[in-house]
PDB file of C-alpha atoms in Angstrom:
ATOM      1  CA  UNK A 177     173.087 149.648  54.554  1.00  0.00           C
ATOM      2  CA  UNK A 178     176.257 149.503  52.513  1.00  0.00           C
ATOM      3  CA  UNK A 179     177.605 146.851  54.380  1.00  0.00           C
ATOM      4  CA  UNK A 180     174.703 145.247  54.034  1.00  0.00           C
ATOM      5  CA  UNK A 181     174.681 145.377  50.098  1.00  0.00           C
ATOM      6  CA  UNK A 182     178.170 144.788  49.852  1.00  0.00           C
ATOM      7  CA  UNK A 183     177.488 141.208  51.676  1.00  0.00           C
ATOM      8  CA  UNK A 184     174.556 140.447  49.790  1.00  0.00           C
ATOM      9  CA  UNK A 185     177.065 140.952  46.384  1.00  0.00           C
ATOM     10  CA  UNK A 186     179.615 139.039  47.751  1.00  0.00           C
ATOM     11  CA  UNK A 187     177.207 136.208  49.025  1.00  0.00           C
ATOM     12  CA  UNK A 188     175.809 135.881  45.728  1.00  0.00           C
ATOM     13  CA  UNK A 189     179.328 135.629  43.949  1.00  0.00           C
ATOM     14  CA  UNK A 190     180.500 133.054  46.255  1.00  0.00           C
ATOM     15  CA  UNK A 191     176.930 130.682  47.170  1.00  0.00           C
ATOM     16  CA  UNK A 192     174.652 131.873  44.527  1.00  0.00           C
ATOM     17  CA  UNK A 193     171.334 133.781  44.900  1.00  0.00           C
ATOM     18  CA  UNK A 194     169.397 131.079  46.474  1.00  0.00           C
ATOM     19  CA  UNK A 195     171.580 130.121  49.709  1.00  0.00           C
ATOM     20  CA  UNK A 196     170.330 130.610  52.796  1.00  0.00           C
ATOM     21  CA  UNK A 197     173.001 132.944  53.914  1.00  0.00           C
ATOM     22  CA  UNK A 198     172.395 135.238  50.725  1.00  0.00           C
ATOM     23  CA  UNK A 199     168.697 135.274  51.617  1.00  0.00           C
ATOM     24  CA  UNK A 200     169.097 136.101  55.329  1.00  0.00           C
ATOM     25  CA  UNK A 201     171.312 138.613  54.138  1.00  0.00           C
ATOM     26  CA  UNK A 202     168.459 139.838  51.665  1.00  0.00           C
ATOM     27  CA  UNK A 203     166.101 140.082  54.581  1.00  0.00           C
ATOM     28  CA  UNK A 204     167.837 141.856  56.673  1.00  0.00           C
ATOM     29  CA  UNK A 205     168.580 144.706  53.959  1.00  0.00           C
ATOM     30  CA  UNK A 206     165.194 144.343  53.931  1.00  0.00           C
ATOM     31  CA  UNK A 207     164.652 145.340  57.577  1.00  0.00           C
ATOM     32  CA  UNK A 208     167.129 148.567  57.412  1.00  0.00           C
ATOM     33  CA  UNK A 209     165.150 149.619  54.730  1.00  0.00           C
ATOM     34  CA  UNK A 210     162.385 149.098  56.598  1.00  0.00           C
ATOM     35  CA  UNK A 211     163.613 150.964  59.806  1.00  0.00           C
ATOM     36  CA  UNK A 212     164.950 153.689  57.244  1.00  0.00           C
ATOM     37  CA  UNK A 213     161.138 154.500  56.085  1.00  0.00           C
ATOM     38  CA  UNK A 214     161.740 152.941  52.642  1.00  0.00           C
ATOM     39  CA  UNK A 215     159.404 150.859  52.555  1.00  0.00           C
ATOM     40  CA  UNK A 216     158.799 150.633  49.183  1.00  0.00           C
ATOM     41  CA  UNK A 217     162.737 149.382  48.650  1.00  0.00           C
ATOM     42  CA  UNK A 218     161.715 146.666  51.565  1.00  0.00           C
ATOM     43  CA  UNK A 219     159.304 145.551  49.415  1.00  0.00           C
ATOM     44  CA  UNK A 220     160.837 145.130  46.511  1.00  0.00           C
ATOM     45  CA  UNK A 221     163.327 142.550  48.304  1.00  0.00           C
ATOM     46  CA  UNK A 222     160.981 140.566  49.681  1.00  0.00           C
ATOM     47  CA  UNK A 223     158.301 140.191  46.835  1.00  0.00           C
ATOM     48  CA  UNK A 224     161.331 138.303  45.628  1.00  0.00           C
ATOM     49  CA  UNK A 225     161.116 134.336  44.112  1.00  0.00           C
ATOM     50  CA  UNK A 226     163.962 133.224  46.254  1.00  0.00           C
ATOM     51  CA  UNK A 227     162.864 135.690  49.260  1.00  0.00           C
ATOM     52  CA  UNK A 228     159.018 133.371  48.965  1.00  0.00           C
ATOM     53  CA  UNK A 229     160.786 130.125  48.656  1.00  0.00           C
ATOM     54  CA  UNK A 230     162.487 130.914  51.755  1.00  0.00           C
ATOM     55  CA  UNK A 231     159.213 131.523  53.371  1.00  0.00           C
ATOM     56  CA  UNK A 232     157.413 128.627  52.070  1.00  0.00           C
ATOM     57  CA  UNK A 233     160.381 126.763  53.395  1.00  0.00           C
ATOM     58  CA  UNK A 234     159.622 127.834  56.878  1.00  0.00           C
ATOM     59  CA  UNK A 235     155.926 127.195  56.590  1.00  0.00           C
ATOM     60  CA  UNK A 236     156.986 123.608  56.019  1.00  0.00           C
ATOM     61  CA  UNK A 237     159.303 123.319  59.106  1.00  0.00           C
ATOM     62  CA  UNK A 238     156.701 124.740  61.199  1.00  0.00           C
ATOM     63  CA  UNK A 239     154.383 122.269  60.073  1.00  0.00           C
ATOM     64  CA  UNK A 240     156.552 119.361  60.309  1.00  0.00           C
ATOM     65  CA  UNK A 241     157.039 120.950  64.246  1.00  0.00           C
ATOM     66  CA  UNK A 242     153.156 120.486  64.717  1.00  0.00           C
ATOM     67  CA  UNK A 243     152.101 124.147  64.379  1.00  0.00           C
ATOM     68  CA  UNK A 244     149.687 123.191  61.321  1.00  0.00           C
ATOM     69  CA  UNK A 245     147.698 126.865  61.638  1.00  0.00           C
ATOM     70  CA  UNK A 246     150.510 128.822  62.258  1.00  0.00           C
ATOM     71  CA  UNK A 247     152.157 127.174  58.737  1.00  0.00           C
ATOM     72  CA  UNK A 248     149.000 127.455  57.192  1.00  0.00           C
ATOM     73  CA  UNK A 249     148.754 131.576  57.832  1.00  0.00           C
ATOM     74  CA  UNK A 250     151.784 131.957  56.703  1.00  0.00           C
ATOM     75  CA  UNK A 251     151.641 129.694  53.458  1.00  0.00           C
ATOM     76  CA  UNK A 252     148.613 131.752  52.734  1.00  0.00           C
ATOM     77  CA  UNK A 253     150.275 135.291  52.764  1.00  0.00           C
ATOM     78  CA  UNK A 254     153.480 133.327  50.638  1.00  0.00           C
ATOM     79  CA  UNK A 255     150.857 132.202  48.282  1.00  0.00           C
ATOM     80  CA  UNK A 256     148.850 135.882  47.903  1.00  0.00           C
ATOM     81  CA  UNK A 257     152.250 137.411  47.379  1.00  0.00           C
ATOM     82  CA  UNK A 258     153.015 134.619  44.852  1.00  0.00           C
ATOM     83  CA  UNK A 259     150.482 135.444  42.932  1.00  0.00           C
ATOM     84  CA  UNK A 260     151.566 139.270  42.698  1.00  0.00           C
ATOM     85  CA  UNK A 261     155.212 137.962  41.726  1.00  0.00           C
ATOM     86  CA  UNK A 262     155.048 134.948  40.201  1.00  0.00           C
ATOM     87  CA  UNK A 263     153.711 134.508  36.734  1.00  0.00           C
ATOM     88  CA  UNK A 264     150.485 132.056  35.915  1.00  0.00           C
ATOM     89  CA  UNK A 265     152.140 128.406  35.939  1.00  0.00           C
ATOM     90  CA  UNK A 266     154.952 128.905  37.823  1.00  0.00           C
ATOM     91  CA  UNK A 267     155.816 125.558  39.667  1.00  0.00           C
ATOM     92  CA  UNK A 268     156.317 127.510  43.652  1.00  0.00           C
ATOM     93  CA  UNK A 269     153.146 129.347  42.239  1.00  0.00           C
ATOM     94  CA  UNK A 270     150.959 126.034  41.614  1.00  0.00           C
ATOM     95  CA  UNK A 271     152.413 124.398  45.053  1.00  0.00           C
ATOM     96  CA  UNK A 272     151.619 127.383  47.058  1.00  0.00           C
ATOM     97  CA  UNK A 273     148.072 127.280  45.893  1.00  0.00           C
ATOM     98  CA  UNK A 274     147.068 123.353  46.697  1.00  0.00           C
ATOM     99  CA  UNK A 275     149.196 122.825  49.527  1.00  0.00           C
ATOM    100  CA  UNK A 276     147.194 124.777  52.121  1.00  0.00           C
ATOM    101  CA  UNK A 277     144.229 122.894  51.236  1.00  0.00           C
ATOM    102  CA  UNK A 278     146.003 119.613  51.939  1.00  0.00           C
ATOM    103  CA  UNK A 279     147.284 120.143  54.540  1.00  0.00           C
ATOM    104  CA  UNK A 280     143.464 121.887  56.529  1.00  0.00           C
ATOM    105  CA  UNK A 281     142.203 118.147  55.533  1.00  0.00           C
ATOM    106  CA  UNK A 282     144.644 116.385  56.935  1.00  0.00           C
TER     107      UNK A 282
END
């Protein structure tokens, strides 16, 4: 765990908050806090801006590899944990909200 954070810092000093090495490193914290029975501090990191742009990300890339329901589940639980995070009007908040729609009439 203190390896972990100690990455995370260092991650964020040298590619910013929003790389996708910081955020992997993010999740995985995430998961020893997890496995630790903290789940309350695994929470925390994941109900996280970056942490849902990350997973909005992948919803994308899984639809774009043809798994259109699979994306769409998981867009869905981005966008209901949006809402708990992200404040009315947010730009990720407003895309998360129309884009599963779109994409089920497609």
């Amino acid at each position: 765990e203190e390896l972990e954070v100690q990455v995370i810092e260092t991650f964020k000093k040298k590619l910013g908050a929003d790389h996708p090495d910081t955020l992997t490193s993010i999740a995985n914290l995430a998961l020893t806090y997890r496995n630790q029975g903290r789940l309350d501090a695994a929470e925390e990191l994941e109900d996280n801006p970056s942490t849902l742009t990350s997973v909005a990300n992948l919803a994308f890339t899984w639809k774009a590899q043809g798994w259109s329901a699979e994306a769409i589940v998981l867009l869905r639980q981005c966008e209901q944990q949006s809402q708990q995070v992200l404040k009315a009007g947010h730009p990720n908040l407003k895309s998360s909200l129309t884009v599963p729609e779109q994409w089920q009439t497609v």
